[in-house]
XYZ file of C-alpha atoms in Angstrom:
485
model
C -0.440 -25.606 -38.151
C -1.764 -23.996 -35.466
C -0.122 -21.124 -34.139
C 1.031 -20.991 -30.787
C 0.392 -18.680 -28.101
C 2.740 -16.309 -26.941
C 1.999 -16.733 -23.662
C -1.095 -17.443 -22.147
C -3.397 -16.114 -18.472
C -5.143 -18.135 -15.888
C -8.205 -16.639 -14.559
C -10.982 -15.079 -16.465
C -11.806 -12.068 -13.872
C -12.325 -9.124 -14.020
C -8.638 -8.012 -13.133
C -7.002 -11.402 -15.246
C -9.115 -10.800 -18.501
C -8.662 -7.313 -18.511
C -4.519 -8.332 -18.100
C -5.175 -10.679 -21.322
C -6.838 -8.436 -22.951
C -3.728 -5.851 -22.224
C -1.760 -8.390 -24.022
C -3.383 -8.761 -26.588
C -3.680 -5.040 -27.656
C -0.008 -4.697 -27.273
C 0.689 -7.944 -30.023
C 0.788 -10.524 -27.628
C -0.807 -14.081 -28.570
C -2.692 -14.842 -25.694
C -3.886 -18.137 -24.585
C -6.102 -18.262 -21.617
C -8.201 -20.458 -19.110
C -11.030 -20.464 -17.021
C -12.152 -23.418 -14.388
C -15.353 -22.583 -15.596
C -15.432 -22.256 -18.975
C -18.314 -19.882 -19.408
C -16.204 -17.039 -18.071
C -13.770 -17.854 -20.725
C -16.611 -17.939 -23.363
C -17.485 -14.501 -22.361
C -13.980 -13.150 -22.769
C -14.352 -14.138 -26.620
C -17.640 -12.950 -27.480
C -17.236 -9.665 -25.190
C -13.502 -8.526 -26.329
C -12.689 -11.444 -28.937
C -11.982 -9.280 -31.630
C -9.777 -7.094 -29.517
C -6.329 -10.071 -30.012
C -5.495 -12.947 -30.983
C -6.812 -14.999 -27.699
C -6.707 -19.136 -27.886
C -9.678 -20.410 -25.552
C -8.866 -23.625 -23.143
C -10.653 -26.004 -22.100
C -8.438 -27.598 -19.644
C -5.040 -27.326 -17.762
C -3.272 -29.882 -20.563
C -4.913 -27.614 -23.736
C -3.364 -24.917 -21.412
C -0.333 -25.813 -21.863
C 0.080 -27.805 -25.170
C -1.568 -24.093 -26.518
C 1.898 -21.894 -25.030
C 4.172 -21.946 -27.609
C 8.131 -23.088 -25.732
C 9.438 -22.382 -23.389
C 6.086 -21.512 -21.875
C 4.834 -19.033 -19.585
C 1.566 -18.615 -17.534
C 0.711 -15.908 -15.829
C -1.651 -16.645 -12.667
C -4.002 -14.311 -11.737
C -6.709 -16.650 -9.010
C -7.718 -16.074 -6.126
C -4.490 -15.570 -3.220
C -3.455 -18.681 -1.270
C -5.052 -22.067 -1.552
C -6.351 -21.556 -5.229
C -2.873 -20.079 -6.615
C -1.105 -23.998 -5.000
C -3.382 -25.508 -6.686
C -3.409 -24.275 -10.010
C 0.415 -23.686 -9.501
C 0.779 -27.810 -9.055
C -1.138 -28.457 -11.912
C 1.161 -26.392 -14.105
C 4.044 -28.216 -12.748
C 3.115 -31.048 -13.584
C 2.392 -29.980 -17.052
C 5.313 -27.794 -17.499
C 8.977 -28.639 -18.384
C 12.092 -27.442 -17.165
C 12.832 -23.671 -18.252
C 8.880 -23.161 -18.572
C 7.863 -19.803 -16.615
C 4.593 -19.385 -13.629
C 4.159 -15.975 -13.100
C 1.676 -14.762 -10.499
C 0.197 -12.155 -10.436
C -1.984 -12.742 -7.585
C -2.453 -10.502 -3.929
C -0.654 -13.344 -2.674
C 1.492 -12.563 1.239
C 5.211 -13.059 -0.532
C 6.725 -15.599 2.319
C 4.418 -17.644 0.179
C 5.997 -16.900 -2.769
C 9.268 -17.382 -1.510
C 8.605 -21.127 -1.013
C 6.812 -20.923 -4.177
C 9.575 -20.109 -5.753
C 12.299 -23.029 -4.206
C 9.522 -25.959 -4.859
C 9.598 -24.783 -8.903
C 13.424 -24.654 -8.783
C 13.450 -28.065 -7.845
C 11.075 -28.662 -10.923
C 13.380 -26.627 -12.943
C 10.592 -24.237 -13.990
C 10.806 -20.531 -12.933
C 9.183 -18.954 -11.334
C 8.175 -15.207 -10.661
C 6.116 -12.862 -7.893
C 4.452 -10.329 -9.314
C 2.796 -6.742 -8.478
C 0.559 -6.194 -10.727
C -1.389 -2.973 -9.515
C -4.218 -0.510 -10.604
C -7.356 -2.251 -10.651
C -8.719 -3.522 -13.472
C -8.001 -0.513 -15.541
C -5.009 -0.240 -14.200
C -4.660 -4.375 -15.456
C -6.772 -3.448 -19.226
C -4.322 0.320 -19.439
C -1.459 -0.358 -18.576
C -0.560 -0.964 -14.703
C 2.846 -0.647 -12.245
C 4.210 -3.637 -12.295
C 6.451 -4.959 -9.694
C 8.212 -8.428 -10.110
C 10.265 -10.824 -8.351
C 12.839 -13.871 -9.382
C 15.876 -14.246 -10.774
C 17.740 -11.572 -12.962
C 17.436 -14.985 -15.505
C 13.710 -14.523 -15.632
C 13.264 -11.134 -15.739
C 15.078 -11.066 -19.204
C 12.434 -13.429 -20.638
C 9.160 -11.508 -18.827
C 11.073 -8.565 -18.784
C 10.160 -6.928 -21.587
C 6.469 -8.068 -21.919
C 6.001 -6.707 -19.349
C 7.590 -3.510 -19.002
C 5.247 -3.434 -23.190
C 1.834 -3.636 -21.225
C 2.619 -1.547 -18.018
C 1.502 2.246 -17.439
C 3.948 4.514 -18.772
C 4.914 7.678 -16.971
C 3.623 11.403 -18.134
C 6.491 13.301 -17.640
C 9.521 10.595 -19.191
C 7.287 7.616 -20.997
C 9.017 5.420 -18.567
C 7.942 1.992 -17.841
C 6.220 1.421 -14.441
C 7.910 -2.252 -14.153
C 11.033 -2.858 -13.229
C 13.404 -5.500 -11.440
C 12.455 -5.165 -7.506
C 14.594 -8.397 -6.798
C 14.837 -11.928 -5.473
C 12.224 -14.460 -5.018
C 9.354 -13.111 -3.098
C 10.562 -8.895 -3.447
C 7.739 -8.238 -5.760
C 4.708 -9.297 -3.490
C 6.536 -7.629 -0.524
C 6.663 -4.390 -2.143
C 3.299 -4.542 -4.157
C 2.022 -5.870 0.095
C 4.019 -1.978 1.342
C 2.668 -0.448 -1.401
C -1.041 -1.877 -0.663
C -0.126 -0.401 3.096
C 0.116 3.191 1.880
C -2.825 2.794 0.008
C -4.212 2.445 3.671
C -3.485 5.672 5.701
C -3.688 7.673 2.173
C -7.126 6.682 1.773
C -7.695 7.536 5.546
C -5.943 10.966 5.709
C -7.791 11.643 2.700
C -10.991 10.619 4.579
C -10.188 12.233 7.773
C -9.790 15.615 6.021
C -12.513 14.530 4.116
C -14.564 14.213 7.712
C -12.828 17.784 9.411
C -13.787 20.022 6.703
C -17.487 18.253 7.289
C -17.545 18.524 10.758
C -16.357 21.436 12.038
C -17.458 23.706 9.059
C -20.398 22.404 8.521
C -19.607 22.027 4.018
C -21.900 19.512 1.750
C -19.692 16.919 -0.323
C -20.025 19.451 -3.565
C -18.267 21.697 -1.176
C -15.931 19.305 -0.186
C -15.661 18.137 -3.431
C -14.117 21.476 -5.103
C -11.519 22.599 -2.225
C -10.689 18.800 -3.050
C -10.315 20.026 -6.459
C -8.518 22.667 -6.450
C -5.934 20.830 -3.929
C -5.074 18.022 -6.775
C -3.856 21.040 -8.925
C 0.159 21.123 -6.163
C 2.355 19.211 -4.527
C -1.384 17.280 -3.456
C -1.900 15.915 -6.638
C -2.465 12.329 -6.529
C -4.796 8.807 -8.012
C -6.688 8.789 -4.728
C -7.045 12.867 -4.743
C -8.018 13.269 -8.412
C -11.557 9.811 -7.317
C -11.752 11.671 -4.157
C -12.641 14.999 -6.234
C -15.350 12.725 -8.681
C -17.326 10.842 -5.329
C -18.048 13.758 -3.891
C -19.510 14.780 -7.062
C -21.513 12.080 -7.623
C -25.079 11.843 -6.710
C -27.319 9.079 -6.270
C -29.244 8.437 -9.692
C -32.634 7.163 -7.873
C -32.435 10.384 -4.118
C -30.394 12.728 -6.030
C -28.446 13.169 -2.685
C -24.966 12.791 -3.295
C -23.830 8.859 -3.156
C -21.479 9.163 -0.354
C -23.600 10.985 1.906
C -25.832 7.652 1.363
C -22.704 4.763 2.438
C -22.408 2.952 5.014
C -19.409 3.537 7.361
C -18.422 0.422 7.375
C -14.776 -0.048 5.377
C -13.480 -3.325 4.790
C -10.094 -5.135 3.617
C -8.333 -7.787 2.046
C -5.535 -8.587 4.267
C -2.419 -6.700 2.889
C -2.576 -4.024 5.129
C -2.650 -6.356 8.173
C -0.194 -7.954 6.791
C 2.199 -5.491 6.347
C 1.483 -4.583 10.004
C 2.510 -7.706 10.922
C 5.635 -7.988 9.350
C 6.552 -4.708 10.199
C 6.331 -5.201 14.114
C 8.380 -8.647 13.363
C 10.785 -6.623 11.684
C 10.563 -3.586 14.870
C 9.984 -1.689 12.347
C 7.195 1.769 13.808
C 4.461 1.950 11.650
C 2.072 3.496 14.042
C 0.486 5.593 11.079
C -0.038 2.979 8.705
C -0.891 0.363 11.414
C -3.529 3.076 12.941
C -5.263 2.953 9.126
C -6.025 -0.758 9.174
C -7.440 -0.201 12.360
C -9.753 1.778 11.793
C -10.963 0.099 8.675
C -11.813 -2.760 12.042
C -12.735 -0.225 14.214
C -16.005 0.934 11.599
C -16.730 -2.862 11.347
C -17.937 -3.396 14.696
C -20.023 -2.309 14.323
C -21.559 -3.977 17.765
C -19.402 -2.196 19.860
C -19.969 1.151 18.197
C -23.583 0.804 18.422
C -22.822 0.022 22.184
C -20.573 2.687 22.927
C -22.919 5.101 20.989
C -25.857 4.100 23.780
C -23.152 4.270 26.666
C -20.314 6.824 25.821
C -22.289 9.143 23.795
C -22.009 10.508 20.487
C -19.571 13.801 20.579
C -22.685 16.684 21.688
C -22.207 18.683 19.614
C -18.629 20.257 17.255
C -17.096 23.617 16.807
C -18.952 26.365 14.943
C -17.374 28.230 12.166
C -17.018 31.129 15.470
C -14.279 29.345 16.585
C -12.224 29.415 14.620
C -9.519 31.820 15.322
C -7.775 32.984 11.800
C -10.831 31.719 8.835
C -12.439 30.007 7.275
C -9.467 30.348 4.710
C -6.812 29.872 6.888
C -8.499 26.238 8.713
C -8.741 25.085 5.024
C -5.356 25.579 4.302
C -4.037 23.961 7.225
C -6.436 20.784 6.864
C -5.074 21.480 3.547
C -1.350 20.838 4.972
C -1.865 18.388 7.860
C -3.277 16.149 4.884
C 0.106 16.668 2.947
C 2.558 15.615 5.561
C 0.170 12.794 6.726
C 0.319 10.964 3.633
C 4.836 12.239 3.246
C 4.829 10.477 7.021
C 2.695 7.397 5.127
C 5.119 7.267 2.419
C 8.058 6.922 5.159
C 6.932 4.373 7.184
C 6.270 2.683 4.262
C 9.636 2.700 2.359
C 11.197 2.101 5.498
C 9.887 -1.916 5.840
C 10.577 -2.678 2.180
C 14.547 -1.343 3.582
C 14.176 -3.294 6.198
C 12.940 -6.336 4.588
C 15.698 -6.187 1.756
C 17.888 -6.114 4.872
C 16.126 -9.396 6.309
C 16.070 -11.023 3.426
C 18.577 -10.861 0.823
C 17.224 -8.458 -1.327
C 18.775 -5.386 -3.715
C 15.730 -3.529 -3.785
C 16.250 0.013 -5.332
C 14.383 2.316 -3.336
C 14.175 5.429 -6.248
C 13.286 3.081 -9.108
C 9.992 1.672 -6.256
C 9.042 5.198 -6.407
C 9.440 5.790 -10.173
C 7.432 2.721 -11.278
C 4.825 4.453 -8.783
C 4.247 6.957 -10.769
C 1.758 6.402 -13.260
C -0.776 2.781 -12.893
C -1.278 1.785 -9.668
C -2.841 3.442 -6.630
C -1.000 5.422 -4.756
C 0.998 7.875 -7.682
C 1.231 11.386 -6.544
C 3.529 13.878 -7.943
C 5.962 13.924 -4.947
C 7.252 10.635 -6.120
C 9.953 11.975 -8.418
C 10.687 13.999 -5.090
C 11.122 10.316 -3.633
C 13.400 8.811 -6.803
C 15.361 12.160 -5.861
C 16.574 12.045 -2.272
C 17.153 7.900 -2.837
C 19.357 9.007 -6.021
C 21.203 11.630 -3.119
C 21.472 8.872 -0.505
C 20.499 5.283 -1.986
C 21.063 4.084 1.702
C 18.999 6.737 3.190
C 17.253 5.662 6.729
C 14.117 7.944 6.723
C 12.506 9.954 4.121
C 11.310 12.313 6.317
C 15.005 12.497 7.332
C 15.778 14.349 3.428
C 16.335 17.809 2.885
C 13.261 18.780 0.212
C 10.391 15.960 2.343
C 12.429 17.514 5.706
C 11.127 21.397 4.097
C 7.761 20.556 3.115
C 6.910 18.551 6.774
C 8.532 21.690 8.966
C 6.607 24.034 6.333
C 3.288 22.227 7.343
C 3.942 21.355 11.297
C 2.426 24.358 12.217
C -0.553 24.121 9.929
C -0.745 20.101 11.056
C -0.800 20.685 14.534
C -3.412 23.689 15.160
C -5.340 20.860 12.874
C -4.874 17.436 15.016
C -5.175 20.108 18.190
C -8.495 21.175 17.017
C -10.722 17.723 15.447
C -9.665 16.540 19.200
C -11.376 19.188 21.298
C -13.927 19.170 18.762
C -13.834 15.385 19.359
C -13.803 14.652 15.447
C -11.641 11.245 15.070
C -8.548 11.186 13.164
C -6.227 8.033 14.231
C -4.232 8.522 11.494
C -3.346 12.481 11.375
C -2.522 12.191 14.763
C -0.738 9.030 14.838
C 1.085 10.656 12.450
C 2.596 14.172 13.779
C 3.158 11.580 17.235
C 5.336 9.521 15.200
C 6.693 12.709 13.417
C 7.874 14.280 17.324
C 9.250 11.158 18.843
C 11.394 9.911 15.839
C 13.231 13.279 16.309
C 12.781 12.834 20.656
C 16.353 13.175 21.509
C 15.007 12.245 24.795
C 12.180 9.179 24.390
C 10.539 7.830 27.926
C 11.376 4.695 27.261
C 14.451 4.571 29.709
C 12.087 4.056 32.686
C 9.763 1.304 30.228
C 13.268 -0.645 30.249
C 14.195 0.331 33.553
C 10.457 -1.396 34.599
C 11.020 -4.097 33.122
C 14.172 -4.567 34.518
C 11.945 -4.466 37.702
C 9.589 -7.201 37.347
C 11.658 -9.559 34.332
C 15.474 -9.027 35.452
C 15.795 -7.926 31.637
C 18.436 -5.525 31.812
C 18.903 -2.154 30.669
C 22.271 0.175 29.309
C 23.242 3.522 30.708
C 23.966 6.824 29.731
C 27.002 7.483 31.277
C 29.509 4.543 30.399
C 29.218 1.260 28.111
C 27.838 -2.582 29.818
C 25.082 -3.738 30.244
C 23.592 -3.752 33.758
C 20.509 -5.412 35.643
C 20.039 -4.032 39.349
C 19.399 -6.171 42.254
C 15.339 -4.505 42.732
C 14.357 -6.909 45.667
C 17.937 -6.242 48.103
C 17.878 -3.682 50.806
C 20.644 -1.554 49.194
C 19.775 -2.508 44.972
C 23.160 -2.836 43.737
C 23.994 -2.874 40.190
C 25.512 -5.027 38.827
C 26.525 -5.492 35.332
C 25.502 -8.554 33.126
């Protein structure tokens, strides 16, 4: 009798094939399917010896190859392609079978899909997977949502193939919450990634333009930073990138790459969702807009022609405290801006959990981000500890540890923002993060004037500082009388 597969993976592009290989390496028998059978054949040809794969040519053959209750993991493009696969599986599967969407799906689609699957007696798990192709193969951070019952079935498998934290060897996988919670957390993870990448690029740009350092010189600075509180995957790969030379020209490759960044949508989704929930994530939003600006070629070319390129950047001699001190200023500004990005992102997750009734443990989320994922960083242990001290902490920046870190960085941060602004260097996330830090703790924001303006032209009312109630001023009357609404 032919042995049936423990699990199946649909989609044999890089992420899907690597995840299938990861499962096989961990002693699971894996059925594999791709719309174009040639890709399935390539996986068998290149990696068939790594594990017990069952190649299938049709959806019917794929479903029949799975042991009951069946478990199928979808690794195809988000949106319509994912819906198409789910529909075909739903027609062939039986009540009690489990479908896992491992793509970068929009969480609201996941909520809808779980309801549809439940109506047919199927379990559905929306599962965020971070770590890129290397993570999929060697151990990603995994963020599954769905029912507790579904996690009891799929959880041990996902935990086994996930990354393991260096500190305690714990799996970087946990049950995030019901229905769309897994994809929501993955969406925000990616948004934090946008901000993290942007602040690193801003630090690089400041060092390049203010100190006139080469890519290789900046690589050594970043390598030094990677041994301290800034230690992270993104700093690590930045060092590798800056050291890499183009094989043809022998110039640093980064100097030859066009300055137009692309994006796939998760950052924009997060900004939209945060705006709808009224959660301020200005640093993350600026990171998303920075990519959009970089790709606005026509506008940039016209601006360079009409508005002019900055005449000259500051010279080394204008650094009041010297080069080494300036480099330390940039390091501290980078660290503080990164903390703000994580604080803003976790605030979105907290708000989403409240809105959608998800029981999300932010301390556990930080724990599973310690390895495998793109935003893994050394200070994530401190994030977990912050939420262990206060599970309902409404603002990570208000935790004593992180408040102390940002307060220490504050004078450095301000010097860098001031210096770069005077030098004509764009630092959207450095500056907006500092502005957010100032605004969130300001006891008297100027929005009292905005609310009064709204009342003037739209009768939107206001509240007072000296007495309770809701009021409206009759601005068009002679005496501008105030009435309580």
